[in-house]
């Protein structure tokens, strides 16, 4: 009880300091109003608050150690930098998706498409919309579905040529040049997280007339810009890979290993998608997956997904 | 077609080269027609890959995989039944039909391999399975066994056509090889589906065994059909005896297969099984939009009619031949019903509507292009078969048989 009082006092002190800071930069009335909002809203915490109170998944600001409030993106970025200092074998990349915070904007889906230059019919991270109940007792939620990066991936052993495998980062990836396109891995994935690239392009049926802005030629150029999956450069020309291959989400390994968060994480407007090294006990994702309201999809199959959902 | 027949007739009447039209030339004519009809489908496949098909990422296997399995059932089943009867049981009266069985198996295995090759996203990389094999995959085993089977059949066919005494002893040895190899191929082709834990209707230990039973039933029907079509002396008492025995064997295998499938099906349908997806899959086959393919094509035309004919009139070669034809041809409904309904039942509810695209759809009905490409392959097979029947010495030596 005493400890709790001390924590509350400390918390009050930091709030007061924060209020002073705010007053220095803006009008007092506005700052007081802002303070009241912040104080009433447990979603926004100060750094020291976060250190003394249980981390809230309702937060867009979080702790990064010393200093003021930090956007969880910045915290995750710093944690990512820390994780990259370690050996790849010591890291365990996980993704945490807070279903209560996902508003179903599909920004993650689209950013993934843009990041990986995905053609029509190829999507790595669709957002499933669920509705249930009978009026008036109804519910609705959005379930983003990236690759689960299973620790026991059913898609890997079924590949006849070893074109899909778990890399040393624990990420299930594709060797496009090896893949024969049998699509066995697609049938084996319990999450429907693999798709076939049938070779479509967005403007293949467009007339060749010049457009007002770019025209087909310009659009073609954009469409044929190389992606950088797996740290390589894949230009979309002819029927060469990745056309004809199975494709999947790879947690944006080409970004992560360069210190950038996956595209779906950075573009999530509600900070519903978190990413990091679960082997780092101080990381945000490690905190989140220790919560009682965590679940994984189709756990009964024993696939041990690295994507966790907060419900 | 009429022109082709007329040309053949004129050649026959000219008789300077002693050309005589045979009924087996129908395979050549049919082959050419199907090659022409299916050419556009094949052209699309070769130039546009799998894009023009109705295959999607959520239903990644369809018509072609179903037909591949069907052809595997036929080729392996007919050979297994023949080898068992001829070499193991010692039913040596079947000897005159041996070259036909081997040649039919060779043609069918070739067609099957071409179909599955063209079902790949990168068929030009098929050799990766031989060079970088991962034997934890059932497909690896299938490719290796199937390739070896084609090789074995080719050698057997060459030996049987050479017709020497020595070749007969080697043939016997190879037959003993091909028996476990054929069994393994069928079990592996069933296991490709059986090991997929996420597809409850496939993921049963009984599926590979059902593949074996089905293969034997389909193969027995094909063997019976081959005897009816190609037996050299249809007036001999052996002929009717062989027909009767094969009809009995086929009907036992058909009845056994239906019984086994029924037992498994009823178990899966049990409401309290706690596996509603599996029950949903079975219901889709039994009462879904394509239930007619199961009830009318497979059960009625493929099982009931042949069973009745073969039990009631086993000594009537014509009727037994028709029954065997029906049974053999309609087995394709089984493999299609194994492959497709399972895939159109989505893994995750709502996934199909999460991102709308024609290639992210759980609905699948094969389109014209898929049928046309299949027609091209069957045309190729039919042409090879017809040419083989005409030019290879498949008939017993010193015996001129006029099939009229």
Coordinates of N, CA and C in Angstrom, one line a residue, chain B residues 72 76 80 138 141-142 145-146 149 177-192 208 211-212:
Chain B
X72 N -3.0 -41.2 -62.6 CA -2.1 -42.0 -61.8 C -2.8 -43.3 -61.3
X76 N -1.3 -46.8 -62.6 CA -0.7 -47.7 -61.5 C -1.7 -48.8 -61.2
X80 N -0.8 -52.7 -61.4 CA -0.8 -53.5 -60.1 C -1.7 -54.7 -60.3
X138 N 6.1 -34.8 -49.8 CA 5.5 -35.9 -50.5 C 5.6 -35.7 -52.0
X141 N 8.8 -37.2 -53.4 CA 8.6 -38.6 -53.5 C 7.8 -38.9 -54.8
X142 N 6.8 -38.2 -55.0 CA 5.9 -38.4 -56.1 C 6.6 -38.2 -57.4
X145 N 9.3 -41.0 -57.8 CA 8.7 -42.3 -58.1 C 8.0 -42.3 -59.4
X146 N 7.4 -41.2 -59.8 CA 6.7 -41.2 -61.0 C 7.7 -41.2 -62.2
X149 N 9.0 -44.6 -62.4 CA 8.0 -45.5 -63.0 C 7.9 -45.4 -64.5
X177 N 9.8 -55.4 -59.2 CA 10.2 -54.0 -58.8 C 9.1 -53.0 -58.9
X178 N 8.3 -53.1 -60.0 CA 7.3 -52.1 -60.2 C 6.1 -52.3 -59.2
X179 N 6.0 -53.5 -58.7 CA 4.9 -53.7 -57.7 C 5.0 -52.8 -56.5
X180 N 6.1 -52.9 -55.7 CA 6.2 -52.0 -54.6 C 6.3 -50.5 -55.0
X181 N 7.0 -50.3 -56.2 CA 7.1 -48.9 -56.6 C 5.7 -48.3 -56.9
X182 N 4.8 -49.1 -57.6 CA 3.5 -48.7 -57.9 C 2.7 -48.4 -56.6
X183 N 2.8 -49.4 -55.7 CA 2.1 -49.2 -54.4 C 2.6 -47.9 -53.7
X184 N 3.9 -47.7 -53.7 CA 4.4 -46.5 -53.1 C 3.9 -45.2 -53.8
X185 N 3.9 -45.3 -55.1 CA 3.4 -44.1 -55.8 C 2.0 -43.7 -55.5
X186 N 1.2 -44.8 -55.4 CA -0.2 -44.5 -55.1 C -0.4 -44.0 -53.6
X187 N 0.3 -44.6 -52.7 CA 0.3 -44.2 -51.3 C 0.8 -42.8 -51.2
X188 N 1.9 -42.5 -51.9 CA 2.5 -41.1 -51.8 C 1.5 -40.1 -52.4
X189 N 0.9 -40.5 -53.5 CA 0.0 -39.5 -54.2 C -1.2 -39.2 -53.2
X190 N -1.6 -40.2 -52.5 CA -2.7 -40.0 -51.5 C -2.1 -39.2 -50.3
X191 N -0.9 -39.5 -49.9 CA -0.3 -38.8 -48.8 C -0.1 -37.3 -49.0
X192 N 0.1 -36.9 -50.3 CA 0.3 -35.5 -50.6 C -0.9 -34.7 -50.0
X208 N -4.7 -42.2 -48.0 CA -3.8 -42.9 -48.9 C -4.3 -44.3 -49.2
X211 N -7.0 -44.1 -51.7 CA -6.4 -43.9 -53.0 C -6.0 -45.3 -53.6
X212 N -5.4 -46.1 -52.8 CA -5.0 -47.4 -53.3 C -6.2 -48.3 -53.7

